[in-house]
Amino acid sequence: MIALTATWRRMFRPQAGGGVPVGVFVTILAMMVIVAILAPLIAPYDPNTQNLLGRLKPPGTEARGTYYLLGSDELGRDLLSRVIYGARVSLSVAVLSVILSGAVGITLGMLAGYRGGWVEVVVMRLVDIFLSIPAILLAIIMVAVLGPGFVNVVLVLALTRWPRYARVAYGQTLAVSNQPYVRLAKAMGAGPFRVLFLHILPNILAPLAVVATLEFGLMVLFEAGLSFLGLGVQPPTASWGAMLSVGRNYVSTAWWIATFPGLCLFLLVLSVNLIGDRLSAYLNPKSR
Amino acid sequence: MSVFLLQRLGQALVAIFGVMTLVFFIQRLTGDPTYLLVPETATQADIEAMRRSLGLDQPLVVQYLNYLWDMLRFDFGTSYVQNVPVTQIIASRLPYTLQLAAGALFVAFVIGLPVGLAMAIWRKHRFTNVLMGIVLGAQSMPTFWSGILMIMVFGVWLGWLPPSGSGSFAHLVMPSIALGLLSMATYARIARSSILDEMSKDYVRSARARGVGTGRLVGKHLIRNSLIPVISISALEISQLLAGAVIVETVFAWPGLGQLTVQSVQSRDFVVVQGIVLLGAFVTISVNLLADILYGVVDPRIRKGGKA
């Protein structure tokens, strides 16, 4: 408990030179997670209820018994409720795709580094090939084949991004696999999976955590981008990217539709990126 | 030098071959790619005819070899939606994307490098923190949001610039900034850390001791020596720009390859999507190769040995 409060206090300590303390961003992220989980309790209205007499109402107006705090969209749906539900899509797609691509990438990368030989050649060449196609193009061609939708977006993002983890896990595994503790574990008869997951993985987790944090921000942006292009989560599900795309069409008449989801997206990605930045500086004292 | 070059060239060729194979297998993720290629109105007989005319009734190995042979002859197929060769469709859109990428790179360089330099030289200054905040903000800004905000402010409210479309230089300004912001942030950070790195080296200290002023030091020594990370990032950035163009072009209705990609996915014109993806990969691989060659030109140390 004491250690926890100490960490907490350290997070809010003013940064040298007057930067914003990282605790602020941790708080923003935590609040978004809470809002996403409790969306049905927090949202004032159902995100998909249309109200054709309350279309494109500016923030703070009332129409037919509905009070639009952040305004309404082109179908008269409450923008605040949709923004709140949108957090669910953004966060769940990002969490699932990071877990999936991380699991695949880390396993393959560790195997390549530990086993060497043809496993190394095959995995690392695959990594090179995947990384030489611009990520969003790779995602688009896969969505074009598989079709859009929540599950496919997660799968596509995982398939597109695993090489990033594989490359880091590979390099780190190479670096530690000759350490005495690994050789000792092998000498005592530990099988390859025991060595990889019980002895090597815990020791290479730090740099992987940094990659995962930065990838998390990227996954939020990718989901929003795909949904913006109409290739992600499909309507009527509220997704910030899809809301921005509607806002783009009403840019001259209803500024609020694009502004609020965009702001949430920006704050989420900014928080995650800054946390990742500080994490990497903390774990890697040389760069400080 | 030549051994290193040949090795890199070989790697690049392997990568291109791998990408073509990967795209071939992605096509077959759903089993029969005929459904990807026919328009939605096609009848069962159309589908059968298409399958035969494409050779999709042949064994997979034969199909794969046919596909590779086509690619080697730069035959990327014909769009079934527009009935025009894919190379021709891409060629008509390419100039727009090149203009946009050039504009974005210009924005990124002209703002990013000086900002990075300033952050490195006045490292302790309070203003530097503000700059760093702006850079980090730009890095987390979704291009489609910054694009829409610019359209709103400069296009609709102030009316200074055309909100979307193409045709004049003014049309190019906002898309270039939207696309360039992200790279600007990357350049600023890389330039900063690379110059800081150089500044801590002995030769800088002795130059200072000899009485070399800051301006001369930066101009004669620091910029040239910190160029390597900037070049290697440029290779990455160019493929980032290609990818970013997909979204920026959609936001601004800019008629380049990005917009073509989205339109082709929507009209289920898969051959075109495939052509663009292959082109994107080809550009990425070539640019990386070029960057590796350029290192040798900028830094003679690499020319002698293997990797730096």
Coordinates of C-alpha atoms in Angstrom, one line a residue:
Chain A
M1 CA 0.0 0.0 0.0
I2 CA 2.8 2.4 1.0
A3 CA 4.7 1.5 -2.2
L4 CA 1.5 2.1 -4.2
T5 CA 0.9 5.6 -2.8
A6 CA 4.6 6.4 -3.3
T7 CA 4.3 5.4 -7.0
W8 CA 1.1 7.4 -7.2
R9 CA 2.8 10.5 -5.7
R10 CA 5.8 10.0 -8.0
M11 CA 3.5 10.0 -11.0
F12 CA 2.1 13.4 -10.1
R13 CA 5.4 15.0 -9.2
P14 CA 6.0 18.0 -11.4
Q15 CA 8.4 17.1 -14.2
A16 CA 11.8 18.7 -14.5
G17 CA 11.3 21.9 -16.5
G18 CA 7.6 22.0 -16.2
G19 CA 6.2 19.2 -18.3
V20 CA 2.8 17.7 -17.5
P21 CA 3.1 14.9 -14.9
V22 CA 2.5 11.4 -16.4
G23 CA -0.2 10.8 -13.7
V24 CA -2.5 13.1 -15.6
F25 CA -2.4 10.8 -18.6
V26 CA -2.8 7.7 -16.5
T27 CA -5.9 9.3 -15.0
I28 CA -7.3 10.2 -18.5
L29 CA -6.7 6.6 -19.7
A30 CA -8.2 5.1 -16.5
M31 CA -11.3 7.3 -16.8
M32 CA -11.8 6.3 -20.4
V33 CA -11.6 2.6 -19.4
I34 CA -14.1 3.1 -16.6
V35 CA -16.5 5.0 -18.9
A36 CA -16.2 2.3 -21.5
I37 CA -17.0 -0.5 -19.0
L38 CA -19.9 1.4 -17.4
A39 CA -21.2 2.8 -20.6
P40 CA -24.8 1.6 -20.1
L41 CA -24.9 3.2 -16.7
I42 CA -23.3 6.5 -17.7
A43 CA -24.8 7.2 -21.1
P44 CA -27.9 9.5 -20.7
Y45 CA -29.7 7.8 -23.7
D46 CA -29.5 4.8 -25.9
P47 CA -26.8 5.4 -28.5
N48 CA -28.8 4.1 -31.3
T49 CA -32.2 5.6 -30.7
Q50 CA -33.0 7.9 -33.6
N51 CA -35.1 11.0 -33.3
L52 CA -35.8 12.4 -36.7
L53 CA -37.2 15.6 -35.3
G54 CA -34.0 16.2 -33.3
R55 CA -31.5 15.9 -36.2
L56 CA -28.2 18.0 -36.2
K57 CA -29.1 19.8 -33.0
P58 CA -26.2 21.9 -31.6
P59 CA -24.8 21.1 -28.2
G60 CA -26.9 22.2 -25.2
T61 CA -30.3 22.1 -27.0
E62 CA -33.4 20.2 -26.3
A63 CA -35.7 18.5 -28.7
R64 CA -38.8 16.4 -28.0
G65 CA -37.8 15.7 -24.4
T66 CA -34.2 14.8 -25.2
Y67 CA -31.4 17.1 -23.9
Y68 CA -28.4 17.0 -26.2
L69 CA -25.5 18.0 -24.1
L70 CA -23.0 17.5 -27.0
G71 CA -25.6 17.9 -29.8
S72 CA -27.1 15.3 -32.0
D73 CA -26.0 13.6 -35.2
E74 CA -27.6 13.3 -38.6
L75 CA -30.2 10.8 -37.4
G76 CA -31.0 12.6 -34.1
R77 CA -29.0 10.3 -32.0
D78 CA -27.5 11.7 -28.8
L79 CA -23.8 12.5 -29.5
L80 CA -22.7 12.2 -25.9
S81 CA -24.1 8.7 -25.6
R82 CA -22.5 7.7 -28.8
V83 CA -19.1 9.1 -27.8
I84 CA -19.4 7.1 -24.5
Y85 CA -20.2 3.9 -26.3
G86 CA -17.5 4.6 -28.9
A87 CA -14.9 4.3 -26.2
R88 CA -16.0 0.6 -25.9
V89 CA -15.2 -0.1 -29.5
S90 CA -11.9 1.7 -29.5
L91 CA -10.6 0.2 -26.3
S92 CA -11.8 -3.4 -26.9
V93 CA -10.5 -3.6 -30.5
A94 CA -7.1 -2.2 -29.3
V95 CA -6.9 -4.5 -26.2
L96 CA -7.8 -7.6 -28.2
S97 CA -5.6 -6.9 -31.2
V98 CA -2.6 -6.0 -28.9
I99 CA -3.1 -9.3 -26.9
L100 CA -3.5 -11.4 -30.1
S101 CA -0.6 -9.8 -32.1
G102 CA 1.6 -9.7 -29.0
A103 CA 1.0 -13.4 -28.2
V104 CA 1.7 -14.5 -31.8
G105 CA 4.6 -12.2 -32.3
I106 CA 6.3 -12.8 -29.0
T107 CA 6.0 -16.6 -29.3
L108 CA 7.3 -16.7 -32.9
G109 CA 10.1 -14.1 -32.1
M110 CA 11.3 -16.1 -29.0
L111 CA 11.2 -19.4 -30.9
A112 CA 13.2 -17.8 -33.8
G113 CA 15.8 -16.5 -31.4
Y114 CA 16.0 -19.6 -29.2
R115 CA 15.9 -22.3 -31.8
G116 CA 17.8 -20.6 -34.6
G117 CA 18.2 -22.6 -37.8
W118 CA 15.3 -22.8 -40.3
V119 CA 12.8 -21.5 -37.7
E120 CA 14.8 -18.3 -37.5
V121 CA 15.1 -18.0 -41.2
V122 CA 11.4 -18.6 -41.9
V123 CA 10.1 -16.4 -39.1
M124 CA 12.5 -13.5 -39.6
R125 CA 12.0 -13.4 -43.4
L126 CA 8.2 -13.4 -42.9
V127 CA 8.7 -10.5 -40.5
D128 CA 10.6 -8.6 -43.2
I129 CA 8.0 -9.3 -45.8
F130 CA 5.1 -8.2 -43.6
L131 CA 6.9 -5.1 -42.6
S132 CA 7.6 -4.1 -46.2
I133 CA 3.9 -3.6 -46.9
P134 CA 2.6 -0.3 -45.5
A135 CA 0.5 -1.5 -42.5
I136 CA -2.7 0.3 -43.4
L137 CA -2.6 -1.0 -47.0
L138 CA -2.1 -4.6 -45.7
A139 CA -5.0 -4.1 -43.3
I140 CA -7.2 -2.8 -46.1
I141 CA -6.4 -5.6 -48.5
M142 CA -7.2 -8.1 -45.8
V143 CA -10.5 -6.4 -44.9
A144 CA -11.3 -6.3 -48.6
V145 CA -11.0 -10.1 -48.7
L146 CA -12.5 -11.0 -45.3
G147 CA -15.1 -8.3 -45.1
P148 CA -15.5 -5.6 -42.4
G149 CA -16.9 -6.1 -38.9
F150 CA -15.6 -6.2 -35.3
V151 CA -14.0 -9.7 -35.3
N152 CA -12.4 -9.3 -38.7
V153 CA -10.9 -5.9 -37.7
V154 CA -9.3 -7.5 -34.6
L155 CA -8.0 -10.4 -36.7
V156 CA -6.7 -8.2 -39.4
L157 CA -4.9 -5.8 -37.0
A158 CA -3.4 -8.8 -35.2
L159 CA -2.2 -10.3 -38.5
T160 CA -0.8 -7.0 -39.6
R161 CA 1.1 -6.1 -36.4
W162 CA 2.6 -9.3 -35.0
P163 CA 6.0 -8.7 -36.8
R164 CA 6.7 -5.7 -34.6
Y165 CA 6.7 -7.9 -31.4
A166 CA 8.5 -10.7 -33.2
R167 CA 11.4 -8.5 -34.1
V168 CA 11.9 -7.2 -30.6
A169 CA 11.3 -10.6 -28.9
Y170 CA 13.8 -12.1 -31.3
G171 CA 16.6 -9.7 -30.6
Q172 CA 16.0 -9.8 -26.8
T173 CA 15.9 -13.6 -26.8
L174 CA 19.2 -13.8 -28.7
A175 CA 20.7 -11.5 -26.1
V176 CA 19.6 -13.5 -23.0
S177 CA 19.7 -17.1 -24.3
N178 CA 23.3 -17.5 -23.5
Q179 CA 23.0 -16.2 -19.9
P180 CA 23.9 -18.5 -17.1
Y181 CA 20.4 -18.9 -15.8
V182 CA 19.1 -20.0 -19.1
R183 CA 21.9 -22.6 -19.6
L184 CA 21.4 -23.8 -16.0
A185 CA 17.6 -24.3 -16.7
K186 CA 18.5 -26.3 -19.8
A187 CA 21.1 -28.3 -18.0
M188 CA 18.5 -29.2 -15.3
G189 CA 16.3 -30.7 -18.0
A190 CA 13.8 -27.9 -18.7
G191 CA 12.0 -28.3 -22.0
P192 CA 12.1 -25.6 -24.6
F193 CA 8.6 -24.2 -23.6
R194 CA 9.5 -24.1 -20.0
V195 CA 12.7 -22.3 -20.8
L196 CA 11.0 -19.8 -23.1
F197 CA 8.0 -18.9 -21.0
L198 CA 9.3 -19.3 -17.5
H199 CA 12.9 -18.2 -17.8
I200 CA 13.3 -16.0 -20.9
L201 CA 10.0 -14.3 -21.2
P202 CA 10.0 -12.7 -17.8
N203 CA 13.4 -11.2 -18.5
I204 CA 12.5 -9.7 -21.8
L205 CA 9.1 -8.3 -20.9
A206 CA 10.2 -4.7 -20.2
P207 CA 11.1 -3.7 -23.8
L208 CA 8.1 -5.7 -25.0
A209 CA 5.8 -3.7 -22.7
V210 CA 7.0 -0.5 -24.3
V211 CA 6.3 -1.9 -27.8
A212 CA 2.8 -3.0 -26.6
T213 CA 2.0 0.4 -25.2
L214 CA 3.0 2.3 -28.4
E215 CA 1.2 -0.4 -30.5
F216 CA -1.9 0.1 -28.4
G217 CA -2.1 3.8 -29.4
L218 CA -1.5 2.8 -33.0
M219 CA -4.3 0.1 -32.9
V220 CA -6.7 2.8 -31.6
L221 CA -5.8 4.9 -34.6
F222 CA -6.0 2.0 -37.0
E223 CA -9.5 0.9 -35.8
A224 CA -10.7 4.5 -36.1
G225 CA -9.0 4.9 -39.5
L226 CA -10.6 1.7 -40.9
S227 CA -14.0 2.7 -39.4
F228 CA -13.6 6.2 -40.9
L229 CA -13.1 4.5 -44.3
G230 CA -16.2 2.4 -43.8
L231 CA -14.0 -0.8 -43.5
G232 CA -14.1 -1.2 -39.7
V233 CA -16.9 -1.7 -37.2
Q234 CA -20.2 -1.4 -39.1
P235 CA -23.1 1.0 -38.4
P236 CA -25.1 1.5 -36.3
T237 CA -22.4 0.5 -33.8
A238 CA -20.9 3.7 -32.4
S239 CA -17.3 4.0 -33.4
W240 CA -15.3 7.3 -33.1
G241 CA -13.8 6.7 -36.6
A242 CA -17.2 6.2 -38.2
M243 CA -18.6 9.3 -36.3
L244 CA -15.7 11.4 -37.7
S245 CA -16.6 10.2 -41.2
V246 CA -20.2 11.4 -40.7
G247 CA -18.8 14.7 -39.2
R248 CA -16.7 15.1 -42.3
N249 CA -19.9 15.2 -44.4
Y250 CA -21.6 17.8 -42.1
V251 CA -18.5 19.8 -41.6
S252 CA -20.1 23.1 -42.7
T253 CA -23.4 22.7 -40.8
A254 CA -22.6 20.6 -37.7
W255 CA -19.1 21.1 -36.3
W256 CA -19.8 19.1 -33.1
I257 CA -20.2 15.7 -34.8
A258 CA -16.5 15.5 -35.8
T259 CA -15.1 17.6 -33.0
F260 CA -16.0 15.5 -29.9
P261 CA -15.2 12.0 -31.1
G262 CA -12.0 13.4 -32.6
L263 CA -11.1 15.0 -29.3
C264 CA -11.6 11.8 -27.4
L265 CA -9.5 9.9 -29.9
F266 CA -6.8 12.4 -29.6
L267 CA -6.7 12.4 -25.8
L268 CA -6.7 8.6 -25.7
V269 CA -3.9 8.2 -28.2
L270 CA -1.9 11.1 -26.6
S271 CA -2.2 9.6 -23.2
V272 CA -1.1 6.1 -24.3
N273 CA 1.8 7.5 -26.3
L274 CA 3.0 9.7 -23.4
I275 CA 2.7 6.8 -21.0
G276 CA 4.7 4.6 -23.4
D277 CA 7.3 7.4 -23.8
R278 CA 7.8 7.7 -20.1
L279 CA 7.8 3.9 -19.6
S280 CA 10.5 3.6 -22.2
A281 CA 12.6 6.4 -20.6
Y282 CA 12.0 4.8 -17.1
L283 CA 13.1 1.3 -18.3
N284 CA 15.9 2.6 -20.4
P285 CA 17.8 5.0 -18.1
K286 CA 20.5 5.7 -20.8
S287 CA 18.0 7.7 -22.9
R288 CA 17.1 10.0 -20.0
Chain B
M1 CA 31.0 -1.7 -51.1
S2 CA 29.9 -3.8 -54.0
V3 CA 29.5 -7.0 -51.9
F4 CA 27.4 -5.1 -49.4
L5 CA 25.3 -3.6 -52.3
L6 CA 24.7 -7.0 -54.0
Q7 CA 23.7 -8.5 -50.6
R8 CA 21.2 -5.7 -50.0
L9 CA 19.9 -6.0 -53.6
G10 CA 19.4 -9.7 -53.1
Q11 CA 17.5 -9.1 -49.8
A12 CA 15.3 -6.6 -51.6
L13 CA 14.5 -9.1 -54.3
V14 CA 13.6 -11.8 -51.8
A15 CA 11.3 -9.3 -50.0
I16 CA 9.5 -8.3 -53.2
F17 CA 9.1 -12.0 -54.1
G18 CA 7.8 -12.6 -50.6
V19 CA 5.3 -9.8 -50.8
M20 CA 3.9 -11.1 -54.1
T21 CA 3.5 -14.5 -52.5
L22 CA 1.8 -13.0 -49.4
V23 CA -0.7 -11.1 -51.5
F24 CA -1.4 -14.2 -53.5
F25 CA -2.2 -16.1 -50.3
I26 CA -4.3 -13.3 -48.8
Q27 CA -6.4 -13.4 -52.0
R28 CA -7.1 -17.0 -51.2
L29 CA -8.0 -16.5 -47.5
T30 CA -11.6 -17.0 -48.4
G31 CA -11.0 -19.9 -50.7
D32 CA -12.2 -18.9 -54.2
P33 CA -11.0 -15.4 -55.3
T34 CA -13.5 -15.3 -58.2
Y35 CA -16.0 -13.8 -55.8
L36 CA -13.7 -11.0 -55.1
L37 CA -13.3 -10.2 -58.7
V38 CA -16.8 -10.3 -60.1
P39 CA -19.2 -7.4 -59.8
E40 CA -22.1 -7.9 -57.3
T41 CA -24.6 -8.3 -60.2
A42 CA -22.8 -11.3 -61.7
T43 CA -24.8 -14.5 -62.3
Q44 CA -23.6 -18.0 -61.6
A45 CA -22.8 -18.5 -65.3
D46 CA -20.7 -15.3 -65.3
I47 CA -18.8 -16.6 -62.3
E48 CA -18.1 -19.9 -64.0
A49 CA -16.9 -18.1 -67.1
M50 CA -14.7 -15.8 -65.1
R51 CA -13.3 -18.7 -63.1
R52 CA -12.2 -20.4 -66.3
S53 CA -10.9 -17.3 -68.0
L54 CA -8.7 -16.5 -65.0
G55 CA -7.4 -20.1 -64.9
L56 CA -8.8 -20.5 -61.4
D57 CA -10.0 -24.0 -62.3
Q58 CA -6.4 -25.1 -62.5
P59 CA -4.3 -26.5 -59.6
L60 CA -3.1 -23.9 -57.0
V61 CA 0.6 -24.3 -58.0
V62 CA -0.2 -23.6 -61.7
Q63 CA -2.2 -20.5 -60.6
Y64 CA 0.6 -19.3 -58.4
L65 CA 3.2 -19.6 -61.2
N66 CA 0.9 -17.9 -63.7
Y67 CA 0.4 -15.1 -61.2
L68 CA 4.2 -14.7 -60.7
W69 CA 4.8 -14.7 -64.4
D70 CA 2.2 -11.9 -64.9
M71 CA 3.8 -9.9 -62.1
L72 CA 7.2 -10.3 -63.7
R73 CA 5.9 -8.9 -67.0
F74 CA 4.3 -6.0 -65.0
D75 CA 0.9 -7.3 -65.9
F76 CA -1.2 -6.4 -62.9
G77 CA -4.5 -7.5 -64.6
T78 CA -7.5 -5.6 -65.7
S79 CA -10.1 -3.9 -63.6
Y80 CA -13.5 -5.7 -64.1
V81 CA -15.4 -2.7 -62.8
Q82 CA -13.8 -0.2 -65.2
N83 CA -12.5 -2.6 -67.8
V84 CA -9.2 -0.8 -68.0
P85 CA -5.7 -2.2 -67.2
V86 CA -4.7 -1.6 -63.6
T87 CA -1.4 -0.1 -64.5
Q88 CA -3.2 2.6 -66.5
I89 CA -5.6 3.3 -63.6
I90 CA -2.8 3.6 -61.2
A91 CA -0.7 5.8 -63.5
S92 CA -3.6 8.3 -63.8
R93 CA -3.8 8.7 -60.0
L94 CA -0.1 8.5 -59.2
P95 CA 0.8 12.1 -59.9
Y96 CA -1.7 13.4 -57.4
T97 CA -0.3 11.2 -54.6
L98 CA 3.3 12.2 -55.6
Q99 CA 2.3 15.9 -55.3
L100 CA 0.7 15.3 -51.9
A101 CA 3.7 13.3 -50.6
A102 CA 6.1 16.0 -51.8
G103 CA 4.0 18.6 -50.1
A104 CA 3.9 16.6 -46.9
L105 CA 7.6 15.9 -46.9
F106 CA 8.3 19.6 -47.5
V107 CA 6.1 20.5 -44.4
A108 CA 7.8 17.8 -42.4
F109 CA 11.3 18.8 -43.3
V110 CA 10.9 22.6 -43.2
I111 CA 9.2 22.5 -39.8
G112 CA 10.5 19.3 -38.2
L113 CA 14.3 19.7 -38.7
P114 CA 14.5 23.3 -37.3
V115 CA 12.2 22.4 -34.4
G116 CA 14.4 19.4 -33.6
L117 CA 17.6 21.5 -33.9
A118 CA 16.1 24.2 -31.6
M119 CA 15.0 21.6 -29.0
A120 CA 18.6 20.2 -29.0
I121 CA 20.5 23.5 -28.8
W122 CA 18.3 25.2 -26.2
R123 CA 17.7 22.0 -24.3
K124 CA 17.3 23.7 -20.9
H125 CA 15.1 26.5 -22.1
R126 CA 11.5 26.6 -20.8
F127 CA 10.2 27.2 -24.4
T128 CA 11.7 23.8 -25.4
N129 CA 9.1 22.0 -23.2
V130 CA 6.3 23.8 -25.0
L131 CA 7.8 22.7 -28.4
M132 CA 8.1 19.2 -27.1
G133 CA 4.5 19.3 -26.1
I134 CA 3.4 20.4 -29.5
V135 CA 5.5 17.7 -31.2
L136 CA 4.0 15.0 -29.0
G137 CA 0.6 16.4 -29.7
A138 CA 1.2 16.3 -33.4
Q139 CA 2.3 12.7 -33.2
S140 CA -1.0 11.6 -31.5
M141 CA -3.2 13.7 -33.8
P142 CA -5.3 11.4 -36.0
T143 CA -4.9 12.8 -39.5
F144 CA -8.6 12.5 -40.2
W145 CA -9.3 14.7 -37.2
S146 CA -6.7 17.4 -37.9
G147 CA -7.9 17.4 -41.5
I148 CA -11.5 17.9 -40.6
L149 CA -10.6 20.6 -38.1
M150 CA -8.6 22.5 -40.8
I151 CA -11.4 22.2 -43.2
M152 CA -13.8 23.6 -40.6
V153 CA -11.5 26.5 -39.6
F154 CA -9.8 27.5 -42.8
G155 CA -12.2 26.1 -45.4
V156 CA -15.6 26.9 -43.9
W157 CA -15.3 29.6 -41.2
L158 CA -12.5 31.7 -42.6
G159 CA -12.9 30.7 -46.2
W160 CA -9.2 31.1 -46.9
L161 CA -8.6 27.8 -48.6
P162 CA -10.8 25.5 -50.7
P163 CA -12.2 22.9 -48.3
S164 CA -11.6 19.9 -50.6
G165 CA -10.9 18.7 -54.1
S166 CA -8.0 19.4 -56.4
G167 CA -7.0 21.7 -59.2
S168 CA -4.8 24.5 -57.8
F169 CA -1.9 25.0 -55.4
A170 CA -4.3 26.2 -52.7
H171 CA -6.0 22.8 -52.8
L172 CA -2.7 21.2 -51.9
V173 CA -2.0 23.2 -48.8
M174 CA -4.3 21.6 -46.2
P175 CA -3.8 18.0 -47.2
S176 CA 0.0 18.5 -47.2
I177 CA -0.1 19.9 -43.7
A178 CA -2.5 17.2 -42.4
L179 CA -0.3 14.5 -43.9
G180 CA 3.0 16.2 -43.0
L181 CA 2.2 16.8 -39.3
L182 CA 2.9 13.2 -38.2
S183 CA 6.2 13.1 -40.1
M184 CA 7.1 16.5 -38.8
A185 CA 6.9 15.2 -35.2
T186 CA 9.0 12.2 -36.1
Y187 CA 11.7 14.4 -37.8
A188 CA 11.7 16.8 -34.9
R189 CA 12.3 14.0 -32.4
I190 CA 14.9 12.2 -34.4
A191 CA 16.8 15.4 -35.2
R192 CA 16.7 16.4 -31.6
S193 CA 18.1 13.1 -30.2
S194 CA 20.6 12.7 -33.0
I195 CA 22.0 16.2 -32.6
L196 CA 22.1 15.8 -28.8
D197 CA 24.0 12.6 -29.4
E198 CA 26.5 14.4 -31.6
M199 CA 26.8 17.3 -29.2
S200 CA 28.1 15.1 -26.4
K201 CA 31.0 13.9 -28.5
D202 CA 34.6 14.9 -28.1
Y203 CA 35.1 16.6 -31.4
V204 CA 32.3 19.1 -30.5
R205 CA 34.0 19.9 -27.2
S206 CA 37.4 20.4 -28.8
A207 CA 35.8 22.6 -31.6
R208 CA 34.2 24.7 -28.8
A209 CA 37.6 24.9 -27.1
R210 CA 39.1 26.1 -30.3
G211 CA 36.5 28.9 -30.2
V212 CA 34.2 27.7 -32.9
G213 CA 30.9 29.5 -32.5
T214 CA 27.5 27.8 -32.2
G215 CA 26.3 28.8 -35.7
R216 CA 29.5 27.5 -37.4
L217 CA 29.5 24.3 -35.2
V218 CA 25.9 23.5 -36.2
G219 CA 26.4 24.3 -39.9
K220 CA 29.7 22.6 -40.4
H221 CA 29.7 19.6 -38.1
L222 CA 26.5 18.8 -36.3
I223 CA 24.0 18.8 -39.2
R224 CA 26.1 16.6 -41.5
N225 CA 27.0 14.1 -38.7
S226 CA 23.5 13.7 -37.5
L227 CA 22.1 13.1 -40.9
I228 CA 22.2 9.3 -40.8
P229 CA 19.3 8.7 -38.5
V230 CA 17.3 11.4 -40.5
I231 CA 18.0 9.5 -43.7
S232 CA 17.0 6.1 -42.3
I233 CA 13.8 7.7 -40.9
S234 CA 13.0 9.2 -44.3
A235 CA 12.9 5.8 -45.8
L236 CA 10.3 4.8 -43.2
E237 CA 8.4 8.0 -43.5
I238 CA 7.9 7.7 -47.2
S239 CA 6.1 4.5 -46.9
Q240 CA 4.2 6.0 -43.9
L241 CA 3.2 8.9 -46.1
L242 CA 1.8 6.5 -48.8
A243 CA -0.3 4.8 -46.1
G244 CA -1.3 8.1 -44.5
A245 CA -2.4 9.3 -48.0
V246 CA -5.2 6.7 -47.9
I247 CA -7.0 8.6 -45.1
V248 CA -5.9 12.2 -45.9
E249 CA -7.0 11.8 -49.6
T250 CA -10.4 10.6 -48.4
V251 CA -10.8 13.5 -46.0
F252 CA -9.9 16.1 -48.7
A253 CA -11.4 14.3 -51.7
W254 CA -7.9 14.4 -53.2
P255 CA -8.0 12.2 -56.3
G256 CA -4.8 10.2 -55.7
L257 CA -4.0 6.5 -55.0
G258 CA -5.4 6.6 -51.5
Q259 CA -8.8 7.7 -52.6
L260 CA -8.5 5.1 -55.4
T261 CA -7.8 2.4 -52.8
V262 CA -10.9 3.2 -50.8
Q263 CA -13.1 3.5 -53.9
S264 CA -11.8 0.2 -55.2
V265 CA -12.6 -1.6 -52.0
Q266 CA -16.0 -0.1 -52.0
S267 CA -16.7 -1.1 -55.6
R268 CA -15.1 -4.5 -54.9
D269 CA -12.5 -3.8 -57.6
F270 CA -10.0 -6.2 -56.0
V271 CA -7.5 -6.2 -58.8
V272 CA -6.9 -2.5 -58.3
V273 CA -6.5 -2.9 -54.6
Q274 CA -3.9 -5.6 -55.1
G275 CA -2.0 -3.5 -57.6
I276 CA -1.8 -0.6 -55.2
V277 CA -0.7 -2.8 -52.3
L278 CA 2.1 -4.3 -54.5
L279 CA 3.1 -0.8 -55.6
G280 CA 3.2 0.3 -52.0
A281 CA 5.4 -2.6 -51.0
F282 CA 7.7 -2.1 -54.0
V283 CA 8.2 1.6 -53.1
T284 CA 8.8 0.7 -49.4
I285 CA 11.4 -1.9 -50.3
S286 CA 13.2 0.3 -52.9
V287 CA 13.3 3.3 -50.6
N288 CA 14.8 1.2 -47.9
L289 CA 17.4 0.0 -50.3
L290 CA 18.1 3.5 -51.4
A291 CA 18.5 4.6 -47.8
D292 CA 21.1 1.9 -47.2
I293 CA 23.0 3.0 -50.3
L294 CA 22.9 6.6 -49.2
Y295 CA 24.3 5.8 -45.8
G296 CA 27.5 4.8 -47.5
V297 CA 27.6 8.1 -49.4
V298 CA 27.1 10.2 -46.2
D299 CA 29.2 8.1 -43.9
P300 CA 32.3 6.5 -45.3
R301 CA 32.7 4.3 -42.2
I302 CA 29.8 2.1 -43.5
R303 CA 31.3 1.8 -46.9
K304 CA 34.3 0.0 -45.5
G305 CA 32.8 -2.5 -43.1
G306 CA 29.4 -4.2 -42.8
K307 CA 26.7 -2.5 -40.8
A308 CA 27.2 0.5 -38.6

